[in-house]
Coordinates of C-alpha atoms and ligand atoms in Angstrom, one line a residue:
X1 CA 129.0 134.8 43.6
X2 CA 131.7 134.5 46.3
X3 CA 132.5 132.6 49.1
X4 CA 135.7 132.8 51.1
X5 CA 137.1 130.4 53.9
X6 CA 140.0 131.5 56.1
X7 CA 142.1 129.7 58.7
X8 CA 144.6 131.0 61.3
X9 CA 146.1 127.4 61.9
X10 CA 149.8 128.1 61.3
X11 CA 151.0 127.4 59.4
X12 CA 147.8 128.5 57.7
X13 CA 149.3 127.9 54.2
X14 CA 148.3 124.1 55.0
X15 CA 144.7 125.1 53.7
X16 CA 146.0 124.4 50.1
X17 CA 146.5 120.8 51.0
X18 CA 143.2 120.7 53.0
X19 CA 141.7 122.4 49.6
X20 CA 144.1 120.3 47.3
X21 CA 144.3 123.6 45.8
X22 CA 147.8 125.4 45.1
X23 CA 147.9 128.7 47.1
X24 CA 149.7 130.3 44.6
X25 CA 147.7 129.4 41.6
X26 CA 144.7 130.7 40.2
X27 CA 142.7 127.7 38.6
X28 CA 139.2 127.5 36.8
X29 CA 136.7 124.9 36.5
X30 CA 134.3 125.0 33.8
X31 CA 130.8 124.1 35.7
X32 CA 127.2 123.3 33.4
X33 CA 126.0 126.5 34.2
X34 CA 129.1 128.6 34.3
X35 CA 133.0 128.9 35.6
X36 CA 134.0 128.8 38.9
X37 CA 137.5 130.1 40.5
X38 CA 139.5 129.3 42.9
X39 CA 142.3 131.4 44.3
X40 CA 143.7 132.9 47.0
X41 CA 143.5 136.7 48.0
X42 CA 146.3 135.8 51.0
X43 CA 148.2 133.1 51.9
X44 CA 150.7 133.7 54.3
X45 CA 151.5 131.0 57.6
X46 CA 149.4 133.5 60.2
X47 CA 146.4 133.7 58.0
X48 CA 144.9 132.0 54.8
X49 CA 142.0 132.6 52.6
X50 CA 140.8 131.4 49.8
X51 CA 138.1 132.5 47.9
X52 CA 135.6 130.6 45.4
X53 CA 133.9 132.7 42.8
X54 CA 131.4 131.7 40.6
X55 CA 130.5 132.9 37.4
X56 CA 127.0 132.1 36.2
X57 CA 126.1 132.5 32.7
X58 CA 122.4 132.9 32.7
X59 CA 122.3 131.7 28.7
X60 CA 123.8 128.3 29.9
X61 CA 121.8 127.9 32.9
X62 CA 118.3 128.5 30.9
X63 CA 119.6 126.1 28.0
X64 CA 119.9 123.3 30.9
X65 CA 116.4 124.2 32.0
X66 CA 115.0 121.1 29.6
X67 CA 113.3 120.5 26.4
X68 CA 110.2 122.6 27.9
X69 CA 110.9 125.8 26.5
X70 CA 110.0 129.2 29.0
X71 CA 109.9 132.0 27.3
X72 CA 109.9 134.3 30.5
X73 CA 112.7 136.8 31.3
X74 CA 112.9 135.4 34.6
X75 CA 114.8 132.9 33.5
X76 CA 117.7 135.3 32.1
X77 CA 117.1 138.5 34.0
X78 CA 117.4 137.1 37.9
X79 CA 119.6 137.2 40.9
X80 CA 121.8 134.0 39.7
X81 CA 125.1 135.7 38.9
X82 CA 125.5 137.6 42.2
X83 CA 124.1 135.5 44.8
X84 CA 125.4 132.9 46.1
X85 CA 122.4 130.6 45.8
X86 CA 122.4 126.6 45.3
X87 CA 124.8 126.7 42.2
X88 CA 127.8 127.9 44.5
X89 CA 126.8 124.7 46.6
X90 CA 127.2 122.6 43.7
X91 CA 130.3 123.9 42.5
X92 CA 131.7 123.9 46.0
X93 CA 130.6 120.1 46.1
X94 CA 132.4 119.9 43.1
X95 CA 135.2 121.9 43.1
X96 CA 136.5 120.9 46.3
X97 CA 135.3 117.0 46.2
X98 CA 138.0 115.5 47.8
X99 CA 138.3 117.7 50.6
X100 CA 134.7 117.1 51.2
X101 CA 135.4 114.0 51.3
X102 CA 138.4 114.0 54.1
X103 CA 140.5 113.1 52.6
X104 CA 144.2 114.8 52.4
X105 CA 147.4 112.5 51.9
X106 CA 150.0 114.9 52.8
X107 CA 148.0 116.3 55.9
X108 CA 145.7 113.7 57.3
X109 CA 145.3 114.6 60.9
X110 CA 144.8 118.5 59.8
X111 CA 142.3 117.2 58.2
X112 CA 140.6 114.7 60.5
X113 CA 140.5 117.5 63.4
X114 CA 138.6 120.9 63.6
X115 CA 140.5 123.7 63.3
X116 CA 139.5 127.4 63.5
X117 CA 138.0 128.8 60.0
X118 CA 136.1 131.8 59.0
X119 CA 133.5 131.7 56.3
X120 CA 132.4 134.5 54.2
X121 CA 129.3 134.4 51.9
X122 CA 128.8 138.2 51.5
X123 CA 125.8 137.9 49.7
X124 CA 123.2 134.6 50.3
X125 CA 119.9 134.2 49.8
X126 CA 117.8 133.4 52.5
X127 CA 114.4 134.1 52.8
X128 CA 113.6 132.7 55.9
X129 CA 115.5 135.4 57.5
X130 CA 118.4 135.9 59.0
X131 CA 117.2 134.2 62.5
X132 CA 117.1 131.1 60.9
X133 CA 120.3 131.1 59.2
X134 CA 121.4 131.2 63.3
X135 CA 119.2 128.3 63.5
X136 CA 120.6 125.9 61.2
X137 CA 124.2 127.2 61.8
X138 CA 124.9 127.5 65.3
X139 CA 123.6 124.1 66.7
X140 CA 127.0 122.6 64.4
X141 CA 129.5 125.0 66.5
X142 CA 129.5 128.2 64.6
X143 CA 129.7 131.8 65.4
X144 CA 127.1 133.3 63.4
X145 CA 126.8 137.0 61.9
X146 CA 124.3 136.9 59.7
X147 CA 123.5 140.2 58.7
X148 CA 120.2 141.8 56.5
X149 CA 121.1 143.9 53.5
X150 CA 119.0 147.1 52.1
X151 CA 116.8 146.3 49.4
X152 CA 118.3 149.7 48.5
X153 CA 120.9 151.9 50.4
X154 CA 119.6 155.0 48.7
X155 CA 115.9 154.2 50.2
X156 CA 116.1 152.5 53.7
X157 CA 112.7 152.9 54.0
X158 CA 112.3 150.2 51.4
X159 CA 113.4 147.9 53.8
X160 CA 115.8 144.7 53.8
X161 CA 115.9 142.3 50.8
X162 CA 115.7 138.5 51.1
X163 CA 119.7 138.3 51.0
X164 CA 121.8 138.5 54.4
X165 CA 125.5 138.6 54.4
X166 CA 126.8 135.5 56.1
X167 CA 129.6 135.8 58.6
X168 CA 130.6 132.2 60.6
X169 CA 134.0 131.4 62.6
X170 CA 134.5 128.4 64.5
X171 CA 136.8 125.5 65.2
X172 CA 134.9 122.9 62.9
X173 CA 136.5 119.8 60.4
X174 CA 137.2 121.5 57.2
X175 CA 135.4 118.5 55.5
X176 CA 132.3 118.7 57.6
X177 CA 132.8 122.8 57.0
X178 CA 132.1 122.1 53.1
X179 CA 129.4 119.7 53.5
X180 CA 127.3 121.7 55.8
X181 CA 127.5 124.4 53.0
X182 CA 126.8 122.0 50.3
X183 CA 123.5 121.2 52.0
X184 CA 122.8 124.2 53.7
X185 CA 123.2 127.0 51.1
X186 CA 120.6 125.4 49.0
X187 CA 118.0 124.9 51.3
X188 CA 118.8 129.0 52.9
X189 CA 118.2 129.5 49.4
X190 CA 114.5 127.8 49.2
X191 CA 114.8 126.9 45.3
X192 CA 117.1 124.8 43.6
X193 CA 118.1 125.6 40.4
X194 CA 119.0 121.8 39.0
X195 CA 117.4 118.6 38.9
X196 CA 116.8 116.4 41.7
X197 CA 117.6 112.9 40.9
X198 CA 116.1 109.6 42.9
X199 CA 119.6 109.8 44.7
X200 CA 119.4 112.6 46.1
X201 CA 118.3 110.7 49.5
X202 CA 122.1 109.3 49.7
X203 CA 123.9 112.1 48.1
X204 CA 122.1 114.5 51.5
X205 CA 122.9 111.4 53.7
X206 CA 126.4 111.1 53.1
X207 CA 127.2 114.7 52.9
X208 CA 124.7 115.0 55.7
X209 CA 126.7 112.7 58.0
X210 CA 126.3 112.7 61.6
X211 CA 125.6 116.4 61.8
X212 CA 122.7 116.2 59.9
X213 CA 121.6 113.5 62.0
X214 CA 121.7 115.3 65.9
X215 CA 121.1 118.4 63.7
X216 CA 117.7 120.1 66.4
X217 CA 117.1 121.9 62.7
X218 CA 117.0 118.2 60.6
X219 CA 113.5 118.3 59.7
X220 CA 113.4 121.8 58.1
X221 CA 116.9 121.0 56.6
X222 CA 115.6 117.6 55.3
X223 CA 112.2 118.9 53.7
X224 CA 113.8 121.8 52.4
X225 CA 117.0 120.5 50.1
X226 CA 114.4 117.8 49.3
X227 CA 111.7 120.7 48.5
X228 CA 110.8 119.0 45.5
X229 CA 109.7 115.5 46.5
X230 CA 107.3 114.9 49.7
X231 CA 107.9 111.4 49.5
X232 CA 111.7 111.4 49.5
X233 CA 112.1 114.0 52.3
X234 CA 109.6 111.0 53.9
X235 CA 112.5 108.7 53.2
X236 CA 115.3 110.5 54.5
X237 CA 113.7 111.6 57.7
X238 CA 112.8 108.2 58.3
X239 CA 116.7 107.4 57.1
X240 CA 118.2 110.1 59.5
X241 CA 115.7 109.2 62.3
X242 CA 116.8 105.5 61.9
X243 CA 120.4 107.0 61.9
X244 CA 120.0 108.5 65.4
X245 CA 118.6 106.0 67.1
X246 CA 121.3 103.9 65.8
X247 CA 123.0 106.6 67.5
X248 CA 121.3 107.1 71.2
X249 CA 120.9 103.4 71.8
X250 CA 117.4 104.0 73.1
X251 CA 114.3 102.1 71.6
X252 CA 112.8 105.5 70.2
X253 CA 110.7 103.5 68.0
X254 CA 108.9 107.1 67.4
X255 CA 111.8 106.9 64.4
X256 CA 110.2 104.1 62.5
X257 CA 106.9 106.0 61.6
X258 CA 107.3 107.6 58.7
X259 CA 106.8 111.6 59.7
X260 CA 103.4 113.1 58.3
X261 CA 103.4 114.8 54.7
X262 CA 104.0 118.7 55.3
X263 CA 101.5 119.3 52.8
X264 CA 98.9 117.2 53.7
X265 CA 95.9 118.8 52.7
X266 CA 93.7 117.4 55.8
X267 CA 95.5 118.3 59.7
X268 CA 96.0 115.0 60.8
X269 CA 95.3 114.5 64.5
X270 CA 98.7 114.5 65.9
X271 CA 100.2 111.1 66.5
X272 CA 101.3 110.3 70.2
X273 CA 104.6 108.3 69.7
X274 CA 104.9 105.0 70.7
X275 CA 107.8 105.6 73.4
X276 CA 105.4 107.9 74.8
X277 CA 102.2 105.7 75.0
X278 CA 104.8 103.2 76.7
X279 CA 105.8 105.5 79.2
X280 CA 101.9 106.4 79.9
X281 CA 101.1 102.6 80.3
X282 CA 103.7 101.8 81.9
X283 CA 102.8 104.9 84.7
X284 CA 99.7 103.8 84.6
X285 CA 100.6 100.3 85.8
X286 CA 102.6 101.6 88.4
X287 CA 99.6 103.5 90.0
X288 CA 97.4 100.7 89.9
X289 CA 100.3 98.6 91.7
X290 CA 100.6 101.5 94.2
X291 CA 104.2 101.4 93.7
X292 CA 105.9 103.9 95.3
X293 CA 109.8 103.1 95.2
X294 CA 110.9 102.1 91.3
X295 CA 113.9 100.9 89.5
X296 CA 114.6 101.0 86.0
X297 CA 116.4 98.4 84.9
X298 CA 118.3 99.4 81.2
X299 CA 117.1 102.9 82.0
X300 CA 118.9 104.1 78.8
X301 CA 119.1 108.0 78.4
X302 CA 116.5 108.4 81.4
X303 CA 113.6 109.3 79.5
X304 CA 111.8 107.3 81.9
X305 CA 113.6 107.8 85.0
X306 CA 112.7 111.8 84.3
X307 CA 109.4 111.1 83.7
X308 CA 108.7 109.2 86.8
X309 CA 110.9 112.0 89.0
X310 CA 108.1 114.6 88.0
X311 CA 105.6 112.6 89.6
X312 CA 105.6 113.3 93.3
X313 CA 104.1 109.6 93.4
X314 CA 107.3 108.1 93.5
X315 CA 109.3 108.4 96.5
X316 CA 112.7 106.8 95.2
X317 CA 113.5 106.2 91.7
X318 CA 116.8 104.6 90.3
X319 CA 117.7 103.8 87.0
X320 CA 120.6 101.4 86.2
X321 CA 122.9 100.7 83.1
X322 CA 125.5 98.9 81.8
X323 CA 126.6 101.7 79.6
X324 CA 128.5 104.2 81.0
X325 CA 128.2 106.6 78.0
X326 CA 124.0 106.7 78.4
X327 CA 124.0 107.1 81.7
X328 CA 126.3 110.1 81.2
X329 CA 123.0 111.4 78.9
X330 CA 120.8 110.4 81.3
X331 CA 122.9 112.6 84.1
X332 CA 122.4 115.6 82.1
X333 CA 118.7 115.7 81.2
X334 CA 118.2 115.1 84.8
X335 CA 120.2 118.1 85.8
X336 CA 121.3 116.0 88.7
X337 CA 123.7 118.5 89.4
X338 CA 121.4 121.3 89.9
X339 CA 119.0 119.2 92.2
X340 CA 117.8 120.4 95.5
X341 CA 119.0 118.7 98.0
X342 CA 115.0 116.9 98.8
X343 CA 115.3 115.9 95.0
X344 CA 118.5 114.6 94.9
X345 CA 117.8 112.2 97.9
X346 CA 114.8 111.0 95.3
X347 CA 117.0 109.5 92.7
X348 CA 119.7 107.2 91.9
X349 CA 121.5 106.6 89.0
X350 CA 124.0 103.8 88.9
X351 CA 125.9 101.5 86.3
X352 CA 125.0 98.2 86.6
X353 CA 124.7 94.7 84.4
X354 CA 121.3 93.0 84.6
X355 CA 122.9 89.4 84.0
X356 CA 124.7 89.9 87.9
X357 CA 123.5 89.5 90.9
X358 CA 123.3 93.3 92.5
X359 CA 122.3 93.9 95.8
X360 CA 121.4 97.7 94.6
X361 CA 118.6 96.3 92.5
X362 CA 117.1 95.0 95.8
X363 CA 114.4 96.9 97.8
X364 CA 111.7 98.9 95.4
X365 CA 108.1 98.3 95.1
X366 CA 108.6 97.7 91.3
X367 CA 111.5 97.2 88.7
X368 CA 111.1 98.1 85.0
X369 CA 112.3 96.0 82.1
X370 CA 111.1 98.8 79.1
X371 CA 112.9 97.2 76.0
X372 CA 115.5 95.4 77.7
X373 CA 115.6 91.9 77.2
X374 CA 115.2 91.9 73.9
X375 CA 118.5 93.2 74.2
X376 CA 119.7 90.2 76.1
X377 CA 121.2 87.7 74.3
X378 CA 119.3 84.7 74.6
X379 CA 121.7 83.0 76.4
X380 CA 121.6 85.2 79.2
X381 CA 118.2 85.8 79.6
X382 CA 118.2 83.1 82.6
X383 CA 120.6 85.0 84.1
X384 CA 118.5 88.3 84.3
X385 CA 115.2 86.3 85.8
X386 CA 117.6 85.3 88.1
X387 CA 119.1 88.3 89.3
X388 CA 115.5 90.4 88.9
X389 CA 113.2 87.9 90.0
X390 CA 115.0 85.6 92.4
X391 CA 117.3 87.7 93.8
X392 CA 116.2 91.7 93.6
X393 CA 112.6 90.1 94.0
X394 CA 110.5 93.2 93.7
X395 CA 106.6 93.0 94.7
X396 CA 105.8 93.7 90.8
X397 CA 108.3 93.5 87.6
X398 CA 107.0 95.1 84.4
X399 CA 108.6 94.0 81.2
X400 CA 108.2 95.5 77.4
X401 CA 109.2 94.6 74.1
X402 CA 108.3 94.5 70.6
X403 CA 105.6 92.7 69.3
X404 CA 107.6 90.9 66.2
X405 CA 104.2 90.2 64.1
X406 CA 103.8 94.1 64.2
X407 CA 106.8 95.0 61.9
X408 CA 105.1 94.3 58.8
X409 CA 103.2 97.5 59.5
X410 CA 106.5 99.6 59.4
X411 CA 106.8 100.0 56.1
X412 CA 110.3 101.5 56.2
X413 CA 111.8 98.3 58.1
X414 CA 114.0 95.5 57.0
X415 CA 114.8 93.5 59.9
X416 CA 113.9 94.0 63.5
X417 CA 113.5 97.7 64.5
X418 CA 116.8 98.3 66.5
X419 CA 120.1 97.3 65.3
X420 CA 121.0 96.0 68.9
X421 CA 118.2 93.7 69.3
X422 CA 119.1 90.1 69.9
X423 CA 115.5 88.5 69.2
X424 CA 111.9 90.0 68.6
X425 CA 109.2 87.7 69.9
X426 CA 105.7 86.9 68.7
X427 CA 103.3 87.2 70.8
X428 CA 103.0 83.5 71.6
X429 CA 106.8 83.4 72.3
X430 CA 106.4 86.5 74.5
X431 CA 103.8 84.8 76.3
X432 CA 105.6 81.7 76.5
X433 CA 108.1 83.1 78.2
X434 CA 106.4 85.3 81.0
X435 CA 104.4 81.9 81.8
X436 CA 107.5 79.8 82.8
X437 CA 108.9 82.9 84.2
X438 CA 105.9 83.5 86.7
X439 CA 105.6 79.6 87.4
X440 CA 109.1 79.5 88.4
X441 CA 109.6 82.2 90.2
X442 CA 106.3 82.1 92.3
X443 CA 104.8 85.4 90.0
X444 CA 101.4 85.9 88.8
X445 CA 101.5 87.1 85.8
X446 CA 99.3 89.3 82.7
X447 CA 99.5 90.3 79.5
X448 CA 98.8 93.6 77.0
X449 CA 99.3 95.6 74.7
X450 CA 100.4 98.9 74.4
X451 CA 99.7 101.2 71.0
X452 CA 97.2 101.2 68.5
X453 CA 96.2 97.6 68.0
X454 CA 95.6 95.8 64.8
X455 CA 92.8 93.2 64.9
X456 CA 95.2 90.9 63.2
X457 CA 98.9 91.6 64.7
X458 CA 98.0 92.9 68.1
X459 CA 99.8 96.3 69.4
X460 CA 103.3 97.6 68.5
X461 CA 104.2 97.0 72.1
X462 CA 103.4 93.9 74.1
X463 CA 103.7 94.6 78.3
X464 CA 104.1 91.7 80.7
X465 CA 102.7 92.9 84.4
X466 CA 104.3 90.2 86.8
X467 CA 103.1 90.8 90.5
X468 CA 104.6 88.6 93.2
X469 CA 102.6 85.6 94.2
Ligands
SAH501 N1 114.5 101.6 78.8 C1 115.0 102.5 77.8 C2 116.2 102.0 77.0 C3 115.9 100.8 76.2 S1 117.4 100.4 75.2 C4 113.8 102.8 76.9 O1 112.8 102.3 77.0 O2 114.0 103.7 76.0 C5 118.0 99.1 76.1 C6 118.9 99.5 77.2 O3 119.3 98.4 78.0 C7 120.2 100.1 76.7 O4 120.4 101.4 77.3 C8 121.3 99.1 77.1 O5 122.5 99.8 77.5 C9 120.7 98.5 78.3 N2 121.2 97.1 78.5 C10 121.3 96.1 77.6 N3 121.7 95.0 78.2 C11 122.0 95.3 79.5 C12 122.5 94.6 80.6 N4 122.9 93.3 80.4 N5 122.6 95.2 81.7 C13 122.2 96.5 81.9 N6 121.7 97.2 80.9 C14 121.6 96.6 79.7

């Protein structure tokens, strides 16, 4: 089993200290289920490889296997020794722990930047094919050659085998580099050969890191290196999908339902997420109103502002911010630079704090508060009724947020359900407040619910319609 990586970052001898491995040694490291190597086949300052070969013994390896004795010959005759399967992820994991880990005293800011490396596996397992070895390697920057071999050369009509010779070049993190293989090898390979332990949620997590997390592959990544256990690829999905909305800064609450078992023996009908449902009430509101000019107030990435601009409905959408960075997001999934000129007059996107008065808030039919205020601290939330209802004064202001009660049905939660949020509110709070808010502000005002409701904690979202007295 080999696998090479090469650099041409002069001077390219550096990898050693990325590696903390001596370019001109040749070292060994005795492993549970074999020896690996590590040296290098050149080192020079335009160009640096070096090259990690395993050596399985298949005796050791079936001795590991457990008390349970299989007297198969699969379990000495098999591909193990020459593929590069989920034992060279291990050893790489171990071999080269500290440079997985980012760490390099001598050469910290090589190591904290990408630099341009080649990877070699010349002989992987993967028998998804070698389209989806594109898949899970070129969404994290990579150049991917991933390349079929013969099950035979003397007999091409046999076909390919399940093993593809794996070519990648990029300018990627040599830490991240090792991590993505220490993941991904395994789960190209579809069988791990060792135990998985009740850590093995962190251990992907941390390795995992923030690639993992935007990864568009995550879910066949996750379910795959956790192959073993349903439940804890449930966990880590839920983990990572916690992660990213950490991330995005948006209320994709779709994150806190744990996703639905693979192998569920009975097709489930499909679950509409809750952001969704909102976005559907919330339209739905808006048509009743006859609104025809809407602003989003905390429009986020501009899920929503999209959504209303494909409804010919509206005839002037904006959607406001106070973070630069989202609106940015919200730019490019609205292609606003590729917008006829008709659609670009249609929408406005602006940066903008809810707890100032703004004169561009002024003048729509409707203004949209969709899991806002609860990100409001509470000594501001005066401040926002202010500037949206005295002062912007729209003919209708619809508010969401979270109904508090609700979270007991997540099971996955501890806490409220977004790291940013400044207060949940019962229902009786949330009511509270819209009542003082209409009778001060000369609003009429009524209350639902949005998502499946439970006769005892109400829905998952509660919705405020306020329409101008
Ligand atoms: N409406 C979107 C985003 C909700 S997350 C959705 O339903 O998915 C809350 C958003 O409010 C964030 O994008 C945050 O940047 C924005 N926000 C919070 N406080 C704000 C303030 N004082 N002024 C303007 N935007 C604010």
């Amino acid at each position: 089993m080999l696998l090479t990586v090469s650099t041409t970052h002069r001077p390219a001898r550096d990898l050693g200290y990325l590696l903390h491995k001596h370019p001109d040694r040749v070292q060994r490291f005795s492993q549970p289920f074999g020896t690996a190597t590590v040296l290098y086949p050149e080192a020079t300052d335009e160009r640096c490889t070096a090259a990690l070969v395993l050596e399985v013994d298949p005796l050791q390896l079936a001795r590991r296997r457990g008390r349970t004795p299989d007297f198969s010959l699969g379990q000495y005759v098999n591909d193990r020794s020459y593929a590069a399967s989920s034992l060279l992820g291990v050893s790489l994991a171990d071999v080269f722990s500290t440079a997985r880990s980012g760490r390099c005293d001598s050469r910290q800011e090589l190591a904290d930047g990408p630099i341009p490396l080649e990877i070699e596996v010349p002989v992987l397992p993967c028998r998804a094919g070698p389209e989806q070895a594109r898949r899970v390697f070129e969404p994290l920057g990579w150049e991917v050659v991933a390349e079929p071999l013969a099950l035979d050369e003397r007999f091409p009509e046999w076909g390919d085998s399940r093993y593809v010779s794996l070519r990648l070049a990029g300018e990627v993190r040599l830490a991240d580099a090792l991590n993505q293989l220490h993941v991904l090898l395994p789960v190209l390979d579809e069988s791990k050969h060792y135990w998985q332990g009740s850590d093995e949620v962190d251990k992907l997590l941390r390795s995992g890191g923030s690639w993992l997390t935007a990864h568009p592959e995550r879910e066949w990544i996750t379910r795959r290196y956790l192959a073993r256990s349903a439940s804890l690829a449930r966990i880590a999905l839920a983990r990572i999908a916690l992660a990213r909305l950490a991330e995005l800064g948006d209320d994709d609450d779709e994150a806190l339902e744990p996703p639905e078992a693979e192998d569920a023996t009975q097709p489930e009908p499909a679950r509409v997420p809750l952001n969704r449902r909102r976005h559907e009430a919330v339209l739905g509101v808006l048509r009743e109103l006859g609104a025809s000019r809407v602003i989003d107030l905390g429009c986020g990435s501009g899920a929503f502002v999209r959504a209303l601009l494909d409804d010919p409905a509206y005839s002037e959408v904006a959607g406001v911010d106070v973070s630069a960075s989202s609106l940015d997001v919200a730019a490019r999934r609205l292609r606003l630079d590729t917008l006829g000129d008709r659609q670009r007059e249609r929408v406005r996107l602006f940066q903008g704090a809810l707890t100032y008065r703004d004169e561009r808030f002024a003048g729509y039919d409707a203004a949209v508060l969709m899991e806002v205020v609860e990100h409001v601290d509470p000594s501001r939330l005066s401040a926002l009724v202010d500037v949206v209802f005295a002062h912007a004064r729209p003919a209708s202001v619809l508010v969401t947020t979270p109904n508090a009660e609700y979270n007991v049905r997540y099971e996955l939660l501890r806490g409220r359900r977004h790291p940013d949020h400044r207060f949940e509110w019962t229902r009786a709070e949330f009511s509270t407040w819209c009542r003082e808010v209409a009778a001060t502000q000369g609003y009429d005002v009524e209350l639902r619910g949005i998502g499946d409701e439970d006769v005892e904690l109400g829905a998952p979202t509660q919705l405020g319609v306020f329409r101008r007295g």
